[in-house]
Tab-separated table of C-alpha atoms in Angstrom:
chain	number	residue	atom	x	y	z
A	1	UNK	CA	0.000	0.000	0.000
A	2	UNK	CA	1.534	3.420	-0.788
A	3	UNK	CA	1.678	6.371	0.685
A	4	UNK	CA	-1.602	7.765	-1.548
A	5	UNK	CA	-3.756	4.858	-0.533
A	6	UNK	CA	-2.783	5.196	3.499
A	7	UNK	CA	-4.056	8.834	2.658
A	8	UNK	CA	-6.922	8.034	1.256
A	9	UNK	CA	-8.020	5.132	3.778
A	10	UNK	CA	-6.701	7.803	6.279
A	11	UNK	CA	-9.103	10.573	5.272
A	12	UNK	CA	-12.731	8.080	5.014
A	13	UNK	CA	-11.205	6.961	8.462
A	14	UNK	CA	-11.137	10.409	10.142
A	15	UNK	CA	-14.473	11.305	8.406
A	16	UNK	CA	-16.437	8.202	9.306
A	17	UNK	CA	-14.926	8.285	12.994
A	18	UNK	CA	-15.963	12.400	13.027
A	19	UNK	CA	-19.214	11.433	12.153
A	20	UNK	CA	-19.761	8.579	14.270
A	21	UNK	CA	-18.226	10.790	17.228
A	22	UNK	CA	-20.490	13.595	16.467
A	23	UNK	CA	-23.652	11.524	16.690
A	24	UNK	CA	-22.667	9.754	19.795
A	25	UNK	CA	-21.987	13.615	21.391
A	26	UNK	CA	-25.144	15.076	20.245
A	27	UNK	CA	-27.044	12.061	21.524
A	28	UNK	CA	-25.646	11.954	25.268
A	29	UNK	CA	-26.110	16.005	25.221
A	30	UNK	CA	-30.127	15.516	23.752
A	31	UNK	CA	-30.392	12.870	26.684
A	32	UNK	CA	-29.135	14.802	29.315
A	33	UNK	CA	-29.750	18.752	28.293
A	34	UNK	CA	-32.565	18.700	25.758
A	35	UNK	CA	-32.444	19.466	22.374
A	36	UNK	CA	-31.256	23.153	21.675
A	37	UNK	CA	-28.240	22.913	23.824
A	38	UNK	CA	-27.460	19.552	22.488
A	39	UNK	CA	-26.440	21.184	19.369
A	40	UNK	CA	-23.340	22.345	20.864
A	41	UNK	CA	-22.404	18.280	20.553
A	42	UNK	CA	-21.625	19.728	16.133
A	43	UNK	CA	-18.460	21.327	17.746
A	44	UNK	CA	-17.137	17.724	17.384
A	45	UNK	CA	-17.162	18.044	13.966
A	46	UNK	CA	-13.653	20.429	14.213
A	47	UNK	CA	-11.866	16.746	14.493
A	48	UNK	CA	-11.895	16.793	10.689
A	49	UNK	CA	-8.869	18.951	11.042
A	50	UNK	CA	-7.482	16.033	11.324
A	51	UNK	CA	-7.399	15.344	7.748
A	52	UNK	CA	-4.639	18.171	7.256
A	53	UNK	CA	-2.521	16.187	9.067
A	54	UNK	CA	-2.252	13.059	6.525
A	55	UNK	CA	0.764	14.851	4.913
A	56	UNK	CA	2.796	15.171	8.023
A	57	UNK	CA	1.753	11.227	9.225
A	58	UNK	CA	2.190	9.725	5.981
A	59	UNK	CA	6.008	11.309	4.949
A	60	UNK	CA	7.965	11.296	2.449
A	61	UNK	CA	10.271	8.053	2.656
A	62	UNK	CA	14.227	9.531	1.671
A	63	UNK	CA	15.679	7.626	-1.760
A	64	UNK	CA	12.684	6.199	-2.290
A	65	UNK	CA	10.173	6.936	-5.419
A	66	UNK	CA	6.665	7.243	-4.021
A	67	UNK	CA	4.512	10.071	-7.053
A	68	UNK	CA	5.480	7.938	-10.780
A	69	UNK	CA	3.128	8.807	-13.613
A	70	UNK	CA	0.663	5.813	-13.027
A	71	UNK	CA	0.597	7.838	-9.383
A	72	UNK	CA	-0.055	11.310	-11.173
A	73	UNK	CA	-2.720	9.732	-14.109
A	74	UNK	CA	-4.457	7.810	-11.014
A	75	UNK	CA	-4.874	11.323	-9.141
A	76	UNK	CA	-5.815	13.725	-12.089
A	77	UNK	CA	-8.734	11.095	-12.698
A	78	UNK	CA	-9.554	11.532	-9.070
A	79	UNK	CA	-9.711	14.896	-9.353
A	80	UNK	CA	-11.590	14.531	-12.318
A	81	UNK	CA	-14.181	12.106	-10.777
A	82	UNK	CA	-14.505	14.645	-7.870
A	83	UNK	CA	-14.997	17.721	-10.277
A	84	UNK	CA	-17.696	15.699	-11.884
A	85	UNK	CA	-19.662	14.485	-9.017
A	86	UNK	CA	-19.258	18.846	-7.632
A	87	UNK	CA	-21.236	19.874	-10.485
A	88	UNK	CA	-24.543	18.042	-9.474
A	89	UNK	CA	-24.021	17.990	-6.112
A	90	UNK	CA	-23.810	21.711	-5.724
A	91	UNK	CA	-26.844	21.952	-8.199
A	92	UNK	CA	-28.938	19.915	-6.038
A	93	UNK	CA	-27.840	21.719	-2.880
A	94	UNK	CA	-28.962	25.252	-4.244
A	95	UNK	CA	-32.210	24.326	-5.780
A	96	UNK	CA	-33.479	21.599	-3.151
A	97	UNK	CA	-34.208	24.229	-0.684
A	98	UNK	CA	-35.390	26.389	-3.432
A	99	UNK	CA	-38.009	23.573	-4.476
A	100	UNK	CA	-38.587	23.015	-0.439
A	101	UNK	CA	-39.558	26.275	0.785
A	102	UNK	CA	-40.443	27.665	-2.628
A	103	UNK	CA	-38.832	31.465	-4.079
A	104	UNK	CA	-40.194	34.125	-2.222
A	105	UNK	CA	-39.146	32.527	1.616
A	106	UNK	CA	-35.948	33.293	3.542
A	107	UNK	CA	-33.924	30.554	4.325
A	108	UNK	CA	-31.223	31.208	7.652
A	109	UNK	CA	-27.121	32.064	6.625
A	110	UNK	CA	-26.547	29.051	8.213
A	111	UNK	CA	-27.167	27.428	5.627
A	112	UNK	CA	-24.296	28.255	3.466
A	113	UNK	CA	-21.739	26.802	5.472
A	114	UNK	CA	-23.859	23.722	5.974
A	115	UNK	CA	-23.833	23.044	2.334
A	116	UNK	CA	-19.904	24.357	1.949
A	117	UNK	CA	-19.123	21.820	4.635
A	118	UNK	CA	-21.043	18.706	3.483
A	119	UNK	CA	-19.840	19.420	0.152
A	120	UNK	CA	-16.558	19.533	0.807
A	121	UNK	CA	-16.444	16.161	2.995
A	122	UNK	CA	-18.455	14.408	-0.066
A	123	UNK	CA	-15.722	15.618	-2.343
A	124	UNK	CA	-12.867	14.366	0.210
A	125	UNK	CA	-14.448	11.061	0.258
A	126	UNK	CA	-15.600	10.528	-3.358
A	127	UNK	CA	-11.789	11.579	-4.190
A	128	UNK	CA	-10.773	9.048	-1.572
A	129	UNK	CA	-12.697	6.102	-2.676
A	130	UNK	CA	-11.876	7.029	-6.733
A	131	UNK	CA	-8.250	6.940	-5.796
A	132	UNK	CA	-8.459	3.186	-3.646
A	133	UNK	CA	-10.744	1.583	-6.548
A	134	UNK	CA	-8.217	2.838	-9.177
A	135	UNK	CA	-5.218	1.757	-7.095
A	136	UNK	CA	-7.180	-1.701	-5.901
A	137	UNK	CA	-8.348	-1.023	-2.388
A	138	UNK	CA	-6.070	-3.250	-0.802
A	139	UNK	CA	-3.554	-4.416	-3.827
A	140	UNK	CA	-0.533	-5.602	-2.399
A	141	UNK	CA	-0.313	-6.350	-5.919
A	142	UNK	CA	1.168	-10.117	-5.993
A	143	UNK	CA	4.297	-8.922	-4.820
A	144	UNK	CA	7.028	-11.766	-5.033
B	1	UNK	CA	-11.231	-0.071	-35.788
B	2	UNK	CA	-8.146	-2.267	-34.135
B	3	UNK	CA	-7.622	-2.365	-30.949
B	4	UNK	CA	-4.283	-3.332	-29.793
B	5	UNK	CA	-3.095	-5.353	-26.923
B	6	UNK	CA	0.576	-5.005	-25.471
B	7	UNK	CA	2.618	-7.232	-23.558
B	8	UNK	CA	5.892	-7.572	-22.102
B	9	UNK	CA	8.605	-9.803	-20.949
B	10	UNK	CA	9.664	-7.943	-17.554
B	11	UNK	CA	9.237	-10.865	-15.357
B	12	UNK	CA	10.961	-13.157	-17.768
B	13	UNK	CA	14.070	-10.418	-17.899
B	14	UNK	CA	13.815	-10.061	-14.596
B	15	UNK	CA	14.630	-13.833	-13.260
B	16	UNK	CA	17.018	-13.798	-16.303
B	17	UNK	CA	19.185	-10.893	-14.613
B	18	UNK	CA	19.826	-12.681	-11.822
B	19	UNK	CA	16.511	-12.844	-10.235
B	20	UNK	CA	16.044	-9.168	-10.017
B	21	UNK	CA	13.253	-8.027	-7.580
B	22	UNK	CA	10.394	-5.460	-8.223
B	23	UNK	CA	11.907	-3.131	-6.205
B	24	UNK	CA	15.176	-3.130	-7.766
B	25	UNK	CA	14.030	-2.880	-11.311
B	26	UNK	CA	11.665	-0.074	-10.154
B	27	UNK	CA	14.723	2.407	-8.631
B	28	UNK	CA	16.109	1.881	-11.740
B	29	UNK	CA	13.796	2.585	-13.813
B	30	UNK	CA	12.580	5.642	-11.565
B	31	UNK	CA	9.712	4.471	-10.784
B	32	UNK	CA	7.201	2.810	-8.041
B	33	UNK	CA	6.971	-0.927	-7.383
B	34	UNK	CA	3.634	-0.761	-7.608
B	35	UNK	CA	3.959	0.745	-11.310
B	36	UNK	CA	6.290	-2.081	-12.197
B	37	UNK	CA	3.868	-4.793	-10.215
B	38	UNK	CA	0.937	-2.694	-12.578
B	39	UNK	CA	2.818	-2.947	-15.775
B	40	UNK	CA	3.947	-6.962	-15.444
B	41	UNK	CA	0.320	-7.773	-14.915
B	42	UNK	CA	-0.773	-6.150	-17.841
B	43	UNK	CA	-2.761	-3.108	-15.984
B	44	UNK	CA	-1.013	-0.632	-16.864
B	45	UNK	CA	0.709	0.531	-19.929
B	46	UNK	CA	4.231	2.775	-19.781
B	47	UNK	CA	4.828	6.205	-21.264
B	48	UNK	CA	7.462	5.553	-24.022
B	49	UNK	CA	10.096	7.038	-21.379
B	50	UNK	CA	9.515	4.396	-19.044
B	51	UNK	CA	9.489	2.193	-21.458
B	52	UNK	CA	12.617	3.306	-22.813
B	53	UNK	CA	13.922	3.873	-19.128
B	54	UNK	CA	12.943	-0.075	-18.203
B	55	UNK	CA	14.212	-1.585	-21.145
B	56	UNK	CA	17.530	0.238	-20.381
B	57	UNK	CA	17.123	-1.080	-17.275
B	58	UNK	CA	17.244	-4.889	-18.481
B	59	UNK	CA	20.290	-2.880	-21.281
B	60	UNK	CA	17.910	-4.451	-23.879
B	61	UNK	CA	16.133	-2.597	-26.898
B	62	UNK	CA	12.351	-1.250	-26.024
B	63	UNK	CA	11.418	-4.359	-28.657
B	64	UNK	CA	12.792	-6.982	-26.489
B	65	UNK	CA	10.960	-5.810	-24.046
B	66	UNK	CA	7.574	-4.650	-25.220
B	67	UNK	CA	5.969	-5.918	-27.967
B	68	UNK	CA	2.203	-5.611	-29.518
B	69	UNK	CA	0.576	-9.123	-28.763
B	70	UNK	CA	-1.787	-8.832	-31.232
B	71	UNK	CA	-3.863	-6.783	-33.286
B	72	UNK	CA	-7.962	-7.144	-33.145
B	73	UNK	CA	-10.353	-5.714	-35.296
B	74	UNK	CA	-13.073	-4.718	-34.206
B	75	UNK	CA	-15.462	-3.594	-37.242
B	76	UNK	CA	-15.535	-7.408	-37.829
C-alpha cells in the first residue's frame, strides 16, 4: 500500500470516525440537556482537522520513489471524478431548498456553510474512494 | 477499428538478470513498485520514457521488451 492509498483510507477513516463521534456527542447532550443545547455536541465536527494532518503522518520516505506517472494519471482522474460528481451535487444543494420552501421565503445564513461543509467532505471522500478503486483497495499487488 | 493489446517480458528479464526483484528494477527505472507490479500484470501501460527507461534497465532494446501481442479488429 503506498503512501496515496494510506491517505486516502486515512481521510474516510477520520471522516467516518468524526461522524460517528459527532452523533454519539449530540445524543448523550439531547439525553441529558434537551435538544437546543445539544447542538453544541456539532463542535465535534472540528476533528476533521485532522485530515490536514495526513501529509505530516504519511512522509515522504528519503531515496525512495513514491509520485510515478501511473501515481499522477491515477490522481488527475480523481480529481476529475470529484470535479464531476461537484457539479450536481452543488446543483442539487442550491435548488433543493429552493423547491422546499419555494422562491419568495428566507432561508437562515446558516445554511451556506452547511452546504460548503457537506460538500466539501463528499468531495474528500468521493476523491478518496476514486483513488483506492483505481489503485485496488487493498492491492498488495502479488508482490514476489 | 483495431484495438491493440501489449505485452511484455519484464518478469521473464527479470529472473534472467539474476533474479532481479520489483523493487530493484523499479529504482532503476525511476519508478514505483507498484507501477512495475501494474505494468507486469498487464494493468497498466508505460509512457514511451519508461518504457525506454525499463528496457535500459534490463540494457535491452524497447522491442525486447515490449511488444504488440496482437492486433484485433473490431469492425468485424
Amino acid at each position: 500500500m503506498n503512501k496515496w492509498q494510506k491517505i486516502a483510507w486515512y481521510n474516510i477513516f477520520v471522516i467516518i470516525f468524526t461522524f460517528i463521534l459527532t452523533g454519539v456527542c449530540v445524543g448523550i447532550l439531547t439525553i441529558k440537556y434537551g435538544m437546543p443545547k445539544a447542538l453544541s455536541g456539532l463542535g465535534m465536527l472540528g476533528t476533521l482537522g485532522l485530515l490536514g494532518l495526513s501529509d505530516l503522518i504519511f512522509k515522504k520516505k528519503k531515496h525512495h520513489v513514491e509520485f510515478d506517472e501511473r501515481d499522477k494519471l491515477i490522481f488527475y482522474k480523481s480529481i476529475q471524478i470529484t470535479f464531476a460528481i461537484f457539479w450536481p451535487l452543488f446543483t442539487t444543494a442550491c435548488m433543493v431548498p429552493w423547491f422546499i420552501i419555494g422562491p419568495n421565503n428566507p432561508i437562515s445564513s446558516n445554511m451556506l456553510p452547511v452546504m460548503l461543509g457537506a460538500i466539501g467532505i463528499t468531495l474528500v471522500v468521493v476523491q478518496s474512494i476514486a483513488t483506492l478503486v483505481q489503485y485496488g483497495w487493498r492491492s498488495r499487488d502479488g508482490e514476489n | 477499428m483495431a484495438k491493440i493489446e501489449f505485452a511484455n517480458s519484464i518478469r521473464r528479464l527479470r529472473f534472467d538478470n539474476d533474479e532481479m526483484s520489483q523493487q530493484e528494477l523499479a529504482e532503476k527505472a525511476g519508478c514505483t513498485r507498484q507501477t512495475i507490479i501494474a505494468i507486469e500484470q498487464g494493468k497498466y501501460n508505460p509512457s514511451l520514457g519508461l518504457a525506454f527507461k525499463i528496457a535500459c534497465a534490463f540494457d535491452k532494446k524497447i522491442e525486447d521488451v515490449f511488444r504488440i501481442n496482437e492486433i484485433l479488429n473490431t469492425n468485424d
